[in-house]
Amino acid sequence: MTELTDRGKAFRSAIAAFIEARREAKLKGKDDDAGVASKYDYGTWLADAAHRVGQIQAVTHVLKATHPDARGSSLHVAPNSLPQRPEIGTHVLGDDYAEDVVGNAAALDVFKFLKIEVDDRRLLDWMQAGDADLCSALHPDTTVATGWMDAFGKLVRSDPTPSSHEAAKQVYWLIGKEPSNDVDYHLLQPLLSSSLAHTVHADIQDARFGEANKLARQAFRTKEAHEAPYRDYRNLVARKLGGTKPQNISQLNSERGGINYLLASLPPPRWDQDRFRNLLTLDSALDRFAYFTGVRHQVKTLADFLLTNPDRNMQTRDRREAIEQALSLQLPVFAASIQAGSEPGWTRDPDCRLPLCEQLWLDPERTELPPREGHEQEDADFKAAYERGDWPDEVAGRFANWVNAQLREAGLTAVGDAEYKHWARQAIVDAAWPVPLQRRAPAGGEA
């Protein structure tokens, strides 16, 4: 018998610990059973495991996820060997992916054995590499040990002739020009990428139950600052594979409890501020303000209330003022969303057609930029107009005309100069100095 190296002893110690743990789990709560215990002798268990490993297969794509009665081929395809595409798929996993196992569920303990790590690599990897220290740790007879390593290493294998099954999902794809000709079709068989599903499942579970995201979620709900981002997956559907026996589908499916998450089939999210970021080619930013959060509802609420011709009393005045204030308060919020979502100086674009007062309102930081070569006078005039300070009143006047137009469109035809002055006084237009309480809107609003 060859003396084991220190590394060989490390292999043997890790293997012996695994087998002993299996023995203790099997005999837990039972009287000492010599017959059962003998099956967990070091050499006896390894010989049995080397025999049973042929009943399971390491894969990345699982056939039975389509239908539990399917009897065709599952596949093992390393993500790095797949075409690298911009879309999300198994290829994005690279070298960091979980291998799944299909086959006889009673032999899954062999896969757990092969996942034991020594020197940061699995026993399976060392066996496939033909490691000499591991070989000597398995059995003193080199022929026996080599046979076991060969058997274990074939956990990752491909069927010589991959086959489909009537219970599998299949798609006939026309590749020729004659739909009535059978030879003009390819038969495609979609397979679930269990490796990708496992990665997605782990990320979703961490987002839902992980401690770090739990703290971020609490900060989000209480509107407090937090150093880490908050992740949330909404409108999920959980597809249960395998029913009460998820291990019959695959090992990873069993680890997930049969749960495979389906993401909501939705277009990418569009945040509110993104809808108002580009105001180029518009004659007025108020065309976009009409679609800002809550504005259309507030305008409709006001119009519906005034169309009832309410009595002229304090209750009516309080109700009207509450709606008016909610509407006017959206002006600075709208402006802030434009300023936060746009680079200073965006109004310098030749396609910007907004009136000067609206440019000053929505792009105030342009005044801090250095003058452009060839546009020195234009930039100087912009800064001077901002400092002159009459533009907030002009914006208020344009807001007043806009509200009148909205009310007329809603059916309130009797709105004119009086209402124009009233809306102008309600407008809140932030500037670099305190906003006047009484707007000096230009006289003679649109009739």
mmCIF file of N, CA and C in Angstrom, residues 273 276-279 336-346 362-363 365:
data_model
loop_
_atom_site.group_PDB
_atom_site.id
_atom_site.type_symbol
_atom_site.label_atom_id
_atom_site.label_comp_id
_atom_site.label_asym_id
_atom_site.label_seq_id
_atom_site.Cartn_x
_atom_site.Cartn_y
_atom_site.Cartn_z
ATOM 1 N N GLN A 273 -40.318 60.949 -14.799
ATOM 2 C CA GLN A 273 -39.498 62.052 -15.267
ATOM 3 C C GLN A 273 -38.976 61.801 -16.678
ATOM 4 N N PHE A 276 -40.774 63.471 -19.640
ATOM 5 C CA PHE A 276 -40.758 64.916 -19.844
ATOM 6 C C PHE A 276 -39.361 65.446 -20.097
ATOM 7 N N ARG A 277 -38.407 64.512 -20.247
ATOM 8 C CA ARG A 277 -37.028 64.956 -20.341
ATOM 9 C C ARG A 277 -36.767 65.701 -21.644
ATOM 10 N N ASN A 278 -37.306 65.246 -22.742
ATOM 11 C CA ASN A 278 -37.022 65.839 -24.037
ATOM 12 C C ASN A 278 -38.154 66.776 -24.433
ATOM 13 N N LEU A 279 -37.898 68.057 -24.326
ATOM 14 C CA LEU A 279 -38.902 69.076 -24.681
ATOM 15 C C LEU A 279 -38.541 69.789 -25.976
ATOM 16 N N ALA A 336 -38.697 70.660 -11.452
ATOM 17 C CA ALA A 336 -37.601 69.937 -10.804
ATOM 18 C C ALA A 336 -37.298 68.638 -11.534
ATOM 19 N N SER A 337 -38.340 67.952 -12.026
ATOM 20 C CA SER A 337 -38.110 66.696 -12.747
ATOM 21 C C SER A 337 -37.365 66.939 -14.047
ATOM 22 N N ILE A 338 -37.645 68.065 -14.715
ATOM 23 C CA ILE A 338 -36.932 68.396 -15.948
ATOM 24 C C ILE A 338 -35.481 68.728 -15.630
ATOM 25 N N GLN A 339 -35.260 69.528 -14.605
ATOM 26 C CA GLN A 339 -33.907 69.937 -14.256
ATOM 27 C C GLN A 339 -33.063 68.757 -13.791
ATOM 28 N N ALA A 340 -33.696 67.821 -13.043
ATOM 29 C CA ALA A 340 -32.956 66.660 -12.540
ATOM 30 C C ALA A 340 -32.626 65.671 -13.649
ATOM 31 N N GLY A 341 -33.460 65.627 -14.672
ATOM 32 C CA GLY A 341 -33.280 64.638 -15.726
ATOM 33 C C GLY A 341 -32.611 65.164 -16.967
ATOM 34 N N SER A 342 -32.126 66.391 -16.947
ATOM 35 C CA SER A 342 -31.521 66.979 -18.145
ATOM 36 C C SER A 342 -30.183 67.616 -17.798
ATOM 37 N N GLU A 343 -29.291 67.609 -18.754
ATOM 38 C CA GLU A 343 -27.996 68.250 -18.558
ATOM 39 C C GLU A 343 -28.155 69.773 -18.647
ATOM 40 N N PRO A 344 -27.485 70.532 -17.779
ATOM 41 C CA PRO A 344 -27.540 72.004 -17.898
ATOM 42 C C PRO A 344 -27.125 72.440 -19.294
ATOM 43 N N GLY A 345 -27.875 73.372 -19.836
ATOM 44 C CA GLY A 345 -27.580 73.881 -21.166
ATOM 45 C C GLY A 345 -28.332 73.177 -22.274
ATOM 46 N N TRP A 346 -29.294 72.319 -21.929
ATOM 47 C CA TRP A 346 -30.017 71.578 -22.967
ATOM 48 C C TRP A 346 -30.831 72.510 -23.858
ATOM 49 N N LEU A 362 -36.855 76.304 -16.851
ATOM 50 C CA LEU A 362 -36.531 74.878 -16.846
ATOM 51 C C LEU A 362 -35.045 74.574 -16.997
ATOM 52 N N ASP A 363 -34.238 75.569 -17.354
ATOM 53 C CA ASP A 363 -32.801 75.351 -17.536
ATOM 54 C C ASP A 363 -32.003 76.457 -16.853
ATOM 55 N N GLU A 365 -29.564 76.428 -14.712
ATOM 56 C CA GLU A 365 -28.121 76.227 -14.550
ATOM 57 C C GLU A 365 -27.345 76.554 -15.816
#
